[in-house]
PDB file of C-alpha atoms in Angstrom:
ATOM      1  CA  UNK A   1     -28.959  28.515 -41.117  1.00  0.00           C
ATOM      2  CA  UNK A   2     -27.434  28.863 -37.637  1.00  0.00           C
ATOM      3  CA  UNK A   3     -28.706  31.691 -35.434  1.00  0.00           C
ATOM      4  CA  UNK A   4     -26.788  34.948 -35.351  1.00  0.00           C
ATOM      5  CA  UNK A   5     -23.975  35.170 -32.815  1.00  0.00           C
ATOM      6  CA  UNK A   6     -24.923  38.190 -30.675  1.00  0.00           C
ATOM      7  CA  UNK A   7     -21.253  38.690 -29.830  1.00  0.00           C
ATOM      8  CA  UNK A   8     -19.905  38.147 -33.348  1.00  0.00           C
ATOM      9  CA  UNK A   9     -19.389  41.804 -34.244  1.00  0.00           C
ATOM     10  CA  UNK A  10     -17.278  42.424 -31.142  1.00  0.00           C
ATOM     11  CA  UNK A  11     -15.272  39.252 -31.657  1.00  0.00           C
ATOM     12  CA  UNK A  12     -14.443  40.176 -35.228  1.00  0.00           C
ATOM     13  CA  UNK A  13     -12.672  43.276 -33.913  1.00  0.00           C
ATOM     14  CA  UNK A  14     -10.304  41.191 -31.784  1.00  0.00           C
ATOM     15  CA  UNK A  15      -7.313  39.560 -33.534  1.00  0.00           C
ATOM     16  CA  UNK A  16      -7.008  35.822 -33.017  1.00  0.00           C
ATOM     17  CA  UNK A  17      -4.365  33.263 -33.911  1.00  0.00           C
ATOM     18  CA  UNK A  18      -4.439  29.478 -33.649  1.00  0.00           C
ATOM     19  CA  UNK A  19      -1.393  27.651 -32.317  1.00  0.00           C
ATOM     20  CA  UNK A  20      -0.287  24.238 -31.131  1.00  0.00           C
ATOM     21  CA  UNK A  21       1.981  23.285 -28.260  1.00  0.00           C
ATOM     22  CA  UNK A  22       3.673  20.025 -27.313  1.00  0.00           C
ATOM     23  CA  UNK A  23       2.517  19.231 -23.779  1.00  0.00           C
ATOM     24  CA  UNK A  24       3.061  15.995 -21.810  1.00  0.00           C
ATOM     25  CA  UNK A  25       3.848  14.061 -24.949  1.00  0.00           C
ATOM     26  CA  UNK A  26       0.714  15.226 -26.738  1.00  0.00           C
ATOM     27  CA  UNK A  27      -0.436  18.148 -28.844  1.00  0.00           C
ATOM     28  CA  UNK A  28      -2.578  20.951 -27.439  1.00  0.00           C
ATOM     29  CA  UNK A  29      -4.499  23.262 -29.766  1.00  0.00           C
ATOM     30  CA  UNK A  30      -4.974  26.795 -28.488  1.00  0.00           C
ATOM     31  CA  UNK A  31      -6.126  30.227 -29.594  1.00  0.00           C
ATOM     32  CA  UNK A  32      -4.642  33.600 -28.671  1.00  0.00           C
ATOM     33  CA  UNK A  33      -6.935  36.631 -28.691  1.00  0.00           C
ATOM     34  CA  UNK A  34      -6.026  40.278 -28.413  1.00  0.00           C
ATOM     35  CA  UNK A  35      -2.825  42.289 -28.886  1.00  0.00           C
ATOM     36  CA  UNK A  36       0.436  40.372 -28.450  1.00  0.00           C
ATOM     37  CA  UNK A  37       1.923  43.288 -26.487  1.00  0.00           C
ATOM     38  CA  UNK A  38      -0.938  43.557 -23.984  1.00  0.00           C
ATOM     39  CA  UNK A  39       0.047  44.343 -20.413  1.00  0.00           C
ATOM     40  CA  UNK A  40      -2.090  41.495 -19.064  1.00  0.00           C
ATOM     41  CA  UNK A  41      -2.430  37.923 -20.302  1.00  0.00           C
ATOM     42  CA  UNK A  42      -5.229  35.635 -19.137  1.00  0.00           C
ATOM     43  CA  UNK A  43      -5.041  31.860 -19.572  1.00  0.00           C
ATOM     44  CA  UNK A  44      -8.649  30.635 -19.783  1.00  0.00           C
ATOM     45  CA  UNK A  45      -9.826  27.037 -19.235  1.00  0.00           C
ATOM     46  CA  UNK A  46     -13.246  25.969 -20.477  1.00  0.00           C
ATOM     47  CA  UNK A  47     -15.788  23.673 -18.858  1.00  0.00           C
ATOM     48  CA  UNK A  48     -16.892  20.057 -19.157  1.00  0.00           C
ATOM     49  CA  UNK A  49     -17.854  18.894 -22.676  1.00  0.00           C
ATOM     50  CA  UNK A  50     -17.050  22.353 -23.993  1.00  0.00           C
ATOM     51  CA  UNK A  51     -14.113  23.824 -25.860  1.00  0.00           C
ATOM     52  CA  UNK A  52     -12.536  27.226 -26.315  1.00  0.00           C
ATOM     53  CA  UNK A  53     -15.482  28.638 -28.294  1.00  0.00           C
ATOM     54  CA  UNK A  54     -17.604  28.700 -25.156  1.00  0.00           C
ATOM     55  CA  UNK A  55     -15.593  31.479 -23.536  1.00  0.00           C
ATOM     56  CA  UNK A  56     -15.411  33.663 -26.646  1.00  0.00           C
ATOM     57  CA  UNK A  57     -18.403  35.824 -25.599  1.00  0.00           C
ATOM     58  CA  UNK A  58     -16.461  36.873 -22.488  1.00  0.00           C
ATOM     59  CA  UNK A  59     -13.362  37.547 -24.591  1.00  0.00           C
ATOM     60  CA  UNK A  60     -15.505  39.781 -26.811  1.00  0.00           C
ATOM     61  CA  UNK A  61     -15.815  42.206 -23.883  1.00  0.00           C
ATOM     62  CA  UNK A  62     -12.130  42.124 -22.936  1.00  0.00           C
ATOM     63  CA  UNK A  63     -10.501  44.290 -25.623  1.00  0.00           C
ATOM     64  CA  UNK A  64      -6.893  45.126 -24.935  1.00  0.00           C
ATOM     65  CA  UNK A  65      -6.313  41.986 -22.883  1.00  0.00           C
ATOM     66  CA  UNK A  66      -4.414  39.036 -24.313  1.00  0.00           C
ATOM     67  CA  UNK A  67      -6.340  35.807 -23.732  1.00  0.00           C
ATOM     68  CA  UNK A  68      -4.880  32.355 -24.373  1.00  0.00           C
ATOM     69  CA  UNK A  69      -7.517  29.617 -24.600  1.00  0.00           C
ATOM     70  CA  UNK A  70      -6.692  25.946 -25.183  1.00  0.00           C
ATOM     71  CA  UNK A  71      -9.026  23.060 -25.835  1.00  0.00           C
ATOM     72  CA  UNK A  72      -8.702  20.645 -22.913  1.00  0.00           C
ATOM     73  CA  UNK A  73      -7.099  17.282 -23.742  1.00  0.00           C
ATOM     74  CA  UNK A  74      -9.712  15.039 -25.317  1.00  0.00           C
ATOM     75  CA  UNK A  75     -11.996  17.905 -26.334  1.00  0.00           C
ATOM     76  CA  UNK A  76     -12.317  20.070 -29.422  1.00  0.00           C
ATOM     77  CA  UNK A  77      -9.117  19.984 -31.464  1.00  0.00           C
ATOM     78  CA  UNK A  78      -6.849  18.672 -28.691  1.00  0.00           C
ATOM     79  CA  UNK A  79      -6.318  14.895 -28.717  1.00  0.00           C
ATOM     80  CA  UNK A  80      -6.281  12.920 -25.459  1.00  0.00           C
ATOM     81  CA  UNK A  81      -3.070  12.764 -23.446  1.00  0.00           C
ATOM     82  CA  UNK A  82      -1.081   9.689 -24.438  1.00  0.00           C
ATOM     83  CA  UNK A  83      -1.380   6.746 -22.049  1.00  0.00           C
ATOM     84  CA  UNK A  84      -3.060   8.760 -19.297  1.00  0.00           C
ATOM     85  CA  UNK A  85      -6.272   8.520 -17.349  1.00  0.00           C
ATOM     86  CA  UNK A  86      -7.921  11.911 -17.707  1.00  0.00           C
ATOM     87  CA  UNK A  87      -8.327  12.542 -14.008  1.00  0.00           C
ATOM     88  CA  UNK A  88      -7.739  15.726 -12.045  1.00  0.00           C
ATOM     89  CA  UNK A  89      -4.034  15.056 -11.552  1.00  0.00           C
ATOM     90  CA  UNK A  90      -3.582  14.708 -15.309  1.00  0.00           C
ATOM     91  CA  UNK A  91      -5.520  17.872 -16.133  1.00  0.00           C
ATOM     92  CA  UNK A  92      -3.737  19.926 -13.471  1.00  0.00           C
ATOM     93  CA  UNK A  93      -0.340  18.686 -14.642  1.00  0.00           C
ATOM     94  CA  UNK A  94      -1.304  19.432 -18.231  1.00  0.00           C
ATOM     95  CA  UNK A  95      -2.425  22.992 -17.410  1.00  0.00           C
ATOM     96  CA  UNK A  96       0.777  23.698 -15.493  1.00  0.00           C
ATOM     97  CA  UNK A  97       2.906  22.465 -18.386  1.00  0.00           C
ATOM     98  CA  UNK A  98       0.790  24.285 -20.962  1.00  0.00           C
ATOM     99  CA  UNK A  99       1.066  27.553 -19.052  1.00  0.00           C
ATOM    100  CA  UNK A 100       4.853  27.227 -18.862  1.00  0.00           C
ATOM    101  CA  UNK A 101       5.023  26.613 -22.623  1.00  0.00           C
ATOM    102  CA  UNK A 102       2.643  29.314 -23.858  1.00  0.00           C
ATOM    103  CA  UNK A 103       1.680  31.839 -21.184  1.00  0.00           C
ATOM    104  CA  UNK A 104       4.099  31.953 -18.241  1.00  0.00           C
ATOM    105  CA  UNK A 105       2.982  34.412 -15.603  1.00  0.00           C
ATOM    106  CA  UNK A 106      -0.561  34.696 -16.959  1.00  0.00           C
ATOM    107  CA  UNK A 107      -3.608  35.229 -14.790  1.00  0.00           C
ATOM    108  CA  UNK A 108      -5.458  31.909 -14.701  1.00  0.00           C
ATOM    109  CA  UNK A 109      -9.210  31.727 -15.375  1.00  0.00           C
ATOM    110  CA  UNK A 110     -11.353  28.607 -15.106  1.00  0.00           C
ATOM    111  CA  UNK A 111     -15.022  28.170 -15.950  1.00  0.00           C
ATOM    112  CA  UNK A 112     -17.138  25.431 -14.302  1.00  0.00           C
ATOM    113  CA  UNK A 113     -15.114  22.196 -14.587  1.00  0.00           C
ATOM    114  CA  UNK A 114     -12.224  24.453 -15.564  1.00  0.00           C
ATOM    115  CA  UNK A 115     -12.524  26.099 -12.138  1.00  0.00           C
ATOM    116  CA  UNK A 116     -11.604  22.786 -10.503  1.00  0.00           C
ATOM    117  CA  UNK A 117      -8.702  22.214 -12.896  1.00  0.00           C
ATOM    118  CA  UNK A 118      -7.417  25.772 -12.448  1.00  0.00           C
ATOM    119  CA  UNK A 119      -7.639  25.688  -8.639  1.00  0.00           C
ATOM    120  CA  UNK A 120      -5.922  22.302  -8.483  1.00  0.00           C
ATOM    121  CA  UNK A 121      -3.114  23.475 -10.775  1.00  0.00           C
ATOM    122  CA  UNK A 122      -2.533  26.721  -8.852  1.00  0.00           C
ATOM    123  CA  UNK A 123      -2.310  24.921  -5.511  1.00  0.00           C
ATOM    124  CA  UNK A 124      -0.113  22.305  -7.141  1.00  0.00           C
ATOM    125  CA  UNK A 125       2.548  24.779  -8.240  1.00  0.00           C
ATOM    126  CA  UNK A 126       1.271  26.696 -11.276  1.00  0.00           C
ATOM    127  CA  UNK A 127       2.643  30.207 -10.814  1.00  0.00           C
ATOM    128  CA  UNK A 128       0.122  32.987 -11.421  1.00  0.00           C
ATOM    129  CA  UNK A 129      -0.454  36.492 -10.043  1.00  0.00           C
ATOM    130  CA  UNK A 130      -4.199  35.926  -9.655  1.00  0.00           C
ATOM    131  CA  UNK A 131      -7.000  33.410 -10.126  1.00  0.00           C
ATOM    132  CA  UNK A 132     -10.449  33.964 -11.688  1.00  0.00           C
ATOM    133  CA  UNK A 133     -13.217  31.371 -11.360  1.00  0.00           C
ATOM    134  CA  UNK A 134     -16.445  31.771 -13.344  1.00  0.00           C
ATOM    135  CA  UNK A 135     -19.406  29.605 -12.274  1.00  0.00           C
ATOM    136  CA  UNK A 136     -17.032  27.847  -9.858  1.00  0.00           C
ATOM    137  CA  UNK A 137     -17.979  24.371  -8.686  1.00  0.00           C
ATOM    138  CA  UNK A 138     -18.194  25.312  -5.035  1.00  0.00           C
ATOM    139  CA  UNK A 139     -19.905  22.237  -3.588  1.00  0.00           C
ATOM    140  CA  UNK A 140     -20.422  18.552  -4.433  1.00  0.00           C
ATOM    141  CA  UNK A 141     -22.694  18.207  -7.446  1.00  0.00           C
ATOM    142  CA  UNK A 142     -25.165  16.019  -5.575  1.00  0.00           C
ATOM    143  CA  UNK A 143     -25.765  18.850  -3.093  1.00  0.00           C
ATOM    144  CA  UNK A 144     -26.942  21.247  -5.791  1.00  0.00           C
ATOM    145  CA  UNK A 145     -30.573  22.334  -6.198  1.00  0.00           C
ATOM    146  CA  UNK A 146     -30.937  19.747  -8.957  1.00  0.00           C
ATOM    147  CA  UNK A 147     -29.311  16.786  -7.276  1.00  0.00           C
ATOM    148  CA  UNK A 148     -31.808  14.497  -9.006  1.00  0.00           C
ATOM    149  CA  UNK A 149     -30.561  15.725 -12.379  1.00  0.00           C
ATOM    150  CA  UNK A 150     -27.000  15.012 -11.270  1.00  0.00           C
ATOM    151  CA  UNK A 151     -27.961  11.459 -10.339  1.00  0.00           C
ATOM    152  CA  UNK A 152     -29.553  11.035 -13.749  1.00  0.00           C
ATOM    153  CA  UNK A 153     -26.372  12.361 -15.361  1.00  0.00           C
ATOM    154  CA  UNK A 154     -24.281   9.869 -13.400  1.00  0.00           C
ATOM    155  CA  UNK A 155     -26.553   7.055 -14.582  1.00  0.00           C
ATOM    156  CA  UNK A 156     -26.348   8.352 -18.155  1.00  0.00           C
ATOM    157  CA  UNK A 157     -22.552   8.398 -18.261  1.00  0.00           C
ATOM    158  CA  UNK A 158     -22.317   5.053 -16.444  1.00  0.00           C
ATOM    159  CA  UNK A 159     -24.634   3.337 -18.922  1.00  0.00           C
ATOM    160  CA  UNK A 160     -22.792   4.875 -21.870  1.00  0.00           C
ATOM    161  CA  UNK A 161     -19.484   3.570 -20.494  1.00  0.00           C
ATOM    162  CA  UNK A 162     -20.842   0.033 -20.172  1.00  0.00           C
ATOM    163  CA  UNK A 163     -22.559  -0.250 -23.546  1.00  0.00           C
ATOM    164  CA  UNK A 164     -20.702  -1.536 -26.626  1.00  0.00           C
ATOM    165  CA  UNK A 165     -18.459   1.232 -27.930  1.00  0.00           C
ATOM    166  CA  UNK A 166     -20.600   2.302 -30.881  1.00  0.00           C
ATOM    167  CA  UNK A 167     -23.837   2.320 -28.899  1.00  0.00           C
ATOM    168  CA  UNK A 168     -22.247   4.124 -25.961  1.00  0.00           C
ATOM    169  CA  UNK A 169     -20.765   6.789 -28.209  1.00  0.00           C
ATOM    170  CA  UNK A 170     -24.090   7.309 -29.966  1.00  0.00           C
ATOM    171  CA  UNK A 171     -25.847   7.752 -26.630  1.00  0.00           C
ATOM    172  CA  UNK A 172     -23.315  10.356 -25.497  1.00  0.00           C
ATOM    173  CA  UNK A 173     -23.664  12.333 -28.723  1.00  0.00           C
ATOM    174  CA  UNK A 174     -27.461  12.018 -28.945  1.00  0.00           C
ATOM    175  CA  UNK A 175     -28.763  15.420 -30.112  1.00  0.00           C
ATOM    176  CA  UNK A 176     -31.984  15.186 -28.101  1.00  0.00           C
ATOM    177  CA  UNK A 177     -30.089  14.583 -24.851  1.00  0.00           C
ATOM    178  CA  UNK A 178     -27.687  17.429 -25.626  1.00  0.00           C
ATOM    179  CA  UNK A 179     -30.680  19.714 -26.155  1.00  0.00           C
ATOM    180  CA  UNK A 180     -32.197  18.682 -22.817  1.00  0.00           C
ATOM    181  CA  UNK A 181     -28.888  19.565 -21.103  1.00  0.00           C
ATOM    182  CA  UNK A 182     -28.858  22.946 -22.851  1.00  0.00           C
ATOM    183  CA  UNK A 183     -32.492  23.741 -22.058  1.00  0.00           C
ATOM    184  CA  UNK A 184     -31.960  22.802 -18.407  1.00  0.00           C
ATOM    185  CA  UNK A 185     -29.057  25.203 -17.972  1.00  0.00           C
ATOM    186  CA  UNK A 186     -30.360  28.174 -19.971  1.00  0.00           C
ATOM    187  CA  UNK A 187     -32.221  30.837 -17.957  1.00  0.00           C
ATOM    188  CA  UNK A 188     -32.610  33.661 -20.461  1.00  0.00           C
ATOM    189  CA  UNK A 189     -36.056  34.424 -21.836  1.00  0.00           C
ATOM    190  CA  UNK A 190     -34.595  36.068 -24.921  1.00  0.00           C
ATOM    191  CA  UNK A 191     -35.558  33.709 -27.756  1.00  0.00           C
ATOM    192  CA  UNK A 192     -32.670  34.740 -29.981  1.00  0.00           C
ATOM    193  CA  UNK A 193     -30.142  34.275 -27.194  1.00  0.00           C
ATOM    194  CA  UNK A 194     -31.625  30.875 -26.276  1.00  0.00           C
ATOM    195  CA  UNK A 195     -31.355  29.846 -29.932  1.00  0.00           C
ATOM    196  CA  UNK A 196     -27.693  30.861 -29.930  1.00  0.00           C
ATOM    197  CA  UNK A 197     -27.009  28.934 -26.699  1.00  0.00           C
ATOM    198  CA  UNK A 198     -28.667  25.803 -28.044  1.00  0.00           C
ATOM    199  CA  UNK A 199     -26.760  26.079 -31.322  1.00  0.00           C
ATOM    200  CA  UNK A 200     -23.476  26.399 -29.434  1.00  0.00           C
ATOM    201  CA  UNK A 201     -24.210  23.232 -27.475  1.00  0.00           C
ATOM    202  CA  UNK A 202     -25.453  21.413 -30.588  1.00  0.00           C
ATOM    203  CA  UNK A 203     -22.250  22.355 -32.405  1.00  0.00           C
ATOM    204  CA  UNK A 204     -19.575  21.911 -29.732  1.00  0.00           C
ATOM    205  CA  UNK A 205     -20.922  19.741 -26.898  1.00  0.00           C
ATOM    206  CA  UNK A 206     -20.148  16.487 -28.709  1.00  0.00           C
ATOM    207  CA  UNK A 207     -16.658  17.291 -29.943  1.00  0.00           C
ATOM    208  CA  UNK A 208     -14.978  14.982 -27.464  1.00  0.00           C
ATOM    209  CA  UNK A 209     -12.424  12.416 -28.573  1.00  0.00           C
ATOM    210  CA  UNK A 210     -14.104   9.274 -27.272  1.00  0.00           C
ATOM    211  CA  UNK A 211     -16.356   8.023 -24.524  1.00  0.00           C
ATOM    212  CA  UNK A 212     -13.462   6.938 -22.282  1.00  0.00           C
ATOM    213  CA  UNK A 213     -12.069  10.467 -22.077  1.00  0.00           C
ATOM    214  CA  UNK A 214     -15.549  11.871 -21.520  1.00  0.00           C
ATOM    215  CA  UNK A 215     -16.266   9.358 -18.757  1.00  0.00           C
ATOM    216  CA  UNK A 216     -12.937  10.127 -17.048  1.00  0.00           C
ATOM    217  CA  UNK A 217     -13.653  13.847 -17.166  1.00  0.00           C
ATOM    218  CA  UNK A 218     -17.201  13.409 -15.902  1.00  0.00           C
ATOM    219  CA  UNK A 219     -16.078  11.287 -12.952  1.00  0.00           C
ATOM    220  CA  UNK A 220     -13.504  13.958 -12.161  1.00  0.00           C
ATOM    221  CA  UNK A 221     -16.115  16.719 -12.369  1.00  0.00           C
ATOM    222  CA  UNK A 222     -18.442  15.076  -9.825  1.00  0.00           C
ATOM    223  CA  UNK A 223     -15.661  13.808  -7.545  1.00  0.00           C
ATOM    224  CA  UNK A 224     -14.041  17.170  -6.817  1.00  0.00           C
ATOM    225  CA  UNK A 225     -14.955  20.779  -6.169  1.00  0.00           C
ATOM    226  CA  UNK A 226     -13.078  24.009  -5.534  1.00  0.00           C
ATOM    227  CA  UNK A 227     -13.537  23.864  -1.755  1.00  0.00           C
ATOM    228  CA  UNK A 228     -10.772  21.289  -1.355  1.00  0.00           C
ATOM    229  CA  UNK A 229      -8.226  23.712  -2.859  1.00  0.00           C
ATOM    230  CA  UNK A 230      -9.487  27.128  -1.734  1.00  0.00           C
ATOM    231  CA  UNK A 231      -7.583  27.417   1.588  1.00  0.00           C
ATOM    232  CA  UNK A 232      -4.270  26.776  -0.185  1.00  0.00           C
ATOM    233  CA  UNK A 233      -4.744  29.357  -2.960  1.00  0.00           C
ATOM    234  CA  UNK A 234      -2.209  32.046  -2.067  1.00  0.00           C
ATOM    235  CA  UNK A 235      -3.063  34.622  -4.757  1.00  0.00           C
ATOM    236  CA  UNK A 236      -5.927  37.130  -5.074  1.00  0.00           C
ATOM    237  CA  UNK A 237      -9.011  35.353  -6.364  1.00  0.00           C
ATOM    238  CA  UNK A 238     -12.185  36.491  -8.105  1.00  0.00           C
ATOM    239  CA  UNK A 239     -15.328  34.365  -7.998  1.00  0.00           C
ATOM    240  CA  UNK A 240     -17.987  35.236 -10.584  1.00  0.00           C
ATOM    241  CA  UNK A 241     -21.121  33.372  -9.559  1.00  0.00           C
ATOM    242  CA  UNK A 242     -24.716  33.152 -10.759  1.00  0.00           C
ATOM    243  CA  UNK A 243     -27.655  33.591  -8.447  1.00  0.00           C
ATOM    244  CA  UNK A 244     -29.682  30.933 -10.314  1.00  0.00           C
ATOM    245  CA  UNK A 245     -26.950  28.348 -10.796  1.00  0.00           C
ATOM    246  CA  UNK A 246     -28.350  24.803 -10.662  1.00  0.00           C
ATOM    247  CA  UNK A 247     -24.902  23.281 -10.159  1.00  0.00           C
ATOM    248  CA  UNK A 248     -23.727  25.297  -7.149  1.00  0.00           C
ATOM    249  CA  UNK A 249     -26.325  27.345  -5.228  1.00  0.00           C
ATOM    250  CA  UNK A 250     -25.359  30.942  -4.580  1.00  0.00           C
ATOM    251  CA  UNK A 251     -25.364  30.270  -0.829  1.00  0.00           C
ATOM    252  CA  UNK A 252     -22.575  27.738  -1.366  1.00  0.00           C
ATOM    253  CA  UNK A 253     -20.637  30.232  -3.479  1.00  0.00           C
ATOM    254  CA  UNK A 254     -20.830  32.705  -0.615  1.00  0.00           C
ATOM    255  CA  UNK A 255     -19.458  30.051   1.716  1.00  0.00           C
ATOM    256  CA  UNK A 256     -16.740  29.216  -0.825  1.00  0.00           C
ATOM    257  CA  UNK A 257     -15.495  32.809  -0.804  1.00  0.00           C
ATOM    258  CA  UNK A 258     -14.784  32.600   2.918  1.00  0.00           C
ATOM    259  CA  UNK A 259     -12.473  29.609   2.394  1.00  0.00           C
ATOM    260  CA  UNK A 260      -9.965  31.594   0.319  1.00  0.00           C
ATOM    261  CA  UNK A 261      -7.330  33.692   2.074  1.00  0.00           C
ATOM    262  CA  UNK A 262      -7.959  36.582  -0.350  1.00  0.00           C
ATOM    263  CA  UNK A 263     -11.102  36.404  -2.493  1.00  0.00           C
ATOM    264  CA  UNK A 264     -13.933  38.580  -3.682  1.00  0.00           C
ATOM    265  CA  UNK A 265     -17.306  37.399  -4.948  1.00  0.00           C
ATOM    266  CA  UNK A 266     -19.316  39.045  -7.717  1.00  0.00           C
ATOM    267  CA  UNK A 267     -22.897  37.775  -8.007  1.00  0.00           C
ATOM    268  CA  UNK A 268     -24.771  38.039 -11.298  1.00  0.00           C
ATOM    269  CA  UNK A 269     -28.572  37.925 -11.050  1.00  0.00           C
ATOM    270  CA  UNK A 270     -31.080  36.253 -13.382  1.00  0.00           C
ATOM    271  CA  UNK A 271     -28.562  33.783 -14.822  1.00  0.00           C
ATOM    272  CA  UNK A 272     -27.545  30.209 -14.089  1.00  0.00           C
ATOM    273  CA  UNK A 273     -24.582  28.074 -15.108  1.00  0.00           C
ATOM    274  CA  UNK A 274     -24.192  29.816 -18.469  1.00  0.00           C
ATOM    275  CA  UNK A 275     -22.733  33.164 -17.419  1.00  0.00           C
ATOM    276  CA  UNK A 276     -20.315  32.914 -20.344  1.00  0.00           C
ATOM    277  CA  UNK A 277     -23.180  32.793 -22.855  1.00  0.00           C
ATOM    278  CA  UNK A 278     -25.970  34.780 -21.211  1.00  0.00           C
ATOM    279  CA  UNK A 279     -24.194  37.561 -19.280  1.00  0.00           C
ATOM    280  CA  UNK A 280     -20.629  37.762 -20.645  1.00  0.00           C
ATOM    281  CA  UNK A 281     -20.553  41.558 -20.384  1.00  0.00           C
ATOM    282  CA  UNK A 282     -21.228  41.438 -16.648  1.00  0.00           C
ATOM    283  CA  UNK A 283     -18.550  38.776 -16.193  1.00  0.00           C
ATOM    284  CA  UNK A 284     -16.039  40.739 -18.264  1.00  0.00           C
ATOM    285  CA  UNK A 285     -16.729  43.925 -16.286  1.00  0.00           C
ATOM    286  CA  UNK A 286     -16.000  42.095 -13.031  1.00  0.00           C
ATOM    287  CA  UNK A 287     -12.843  40.620 -14.538  1.00  0.00           C
ATOM    288  CA  UNK A 288     -11.602  43.986 -15.799  1.00  0.00           C
ATOM    289  CA  UNK A 289     -12.140  45.637 -12.428  1.00  0.00           C
ATOM    290  CA  UNK A 290     -10.383  42.771 -10.664  1.00  0.00           C
ATOM    291  CA  UNK A 291      -7.421  42.824 -13.062  1.00  0.00           C
ATOM    292  CA  UNK A 292      -7.068  46.583 -12.648  1.00  0.00           C
ATOM    293  CA  UNK A 293      -6.821  46.092  -8.886  1.00  0.00           C
ATOM    294  CA  UNK A 294      -4.403  43.163  -8.815  1.00  0.00           C
ATOM    295  CA  UNK A 295      -2.051  44.581 -11.446  1.00  0.00           C
ATOM    296  CA  UNK A 296      -1.600  47.790  -9.456  1.00  0.00           C
ATOM    297  CA  UNK A 297      -0.804  46.111  -6.116  1.00  0.00           C
TER     298      UNK A 297
END
């Protein structure tokens, strides 16, 4: 029996509908949470190897806000983009087209890898009144406090890409390796919450289409960071960062804030790269306060 979802009761109070949109010649699956007549709509983009479920705990604490959450191409229920390399240009173009089709004028939110995609899309022409980045990738991955782990991850994905297809796919979906990734990122000491986090990763971390898409996305995730786009972001921006993040140290997040023309930084203590699972209430509170400010300007 899977562990209890600590945010399940709140989520059950929020209406949700599944939809599909034709984007760049492919089909994108997405979910819309909250009232259809809400004053504010947020378009939320999940992180690497994840899917829309990962951001649901944050949505649980955003009642009254309409949130549109797609599965990225090649992940969850969204097939890969036809005849495309899944690099940053492709993901940014996809997000821009998806926003135009389903949530024009929405506030854009990106988590982790989604922060890179969101920032690239906004500076590339995606129109939005504001940008929210949760656990933003604010520095090259190899500069993080666990650069050795990043090098091991690069080796892991490289080997998987070079093995015969079946063997490479099995390596990428190996449950023991997925659990190591989950245990490395989790910071909470709450046993029930850790069990929930691990179950989420066990359930959703291997729902990628194939190893080629996953390799493309991984290369993109370690080849770019938000710094290269920050100076060109011309809308108010909220950075929600973790003080124990192993991917981007908090010192780098503080530096990242200074690169934006108009940005604020909210730091959450005692959590790492899993703000969306471990401290979603704190993230949602920061988001609500930010949205209240930018919608009254």
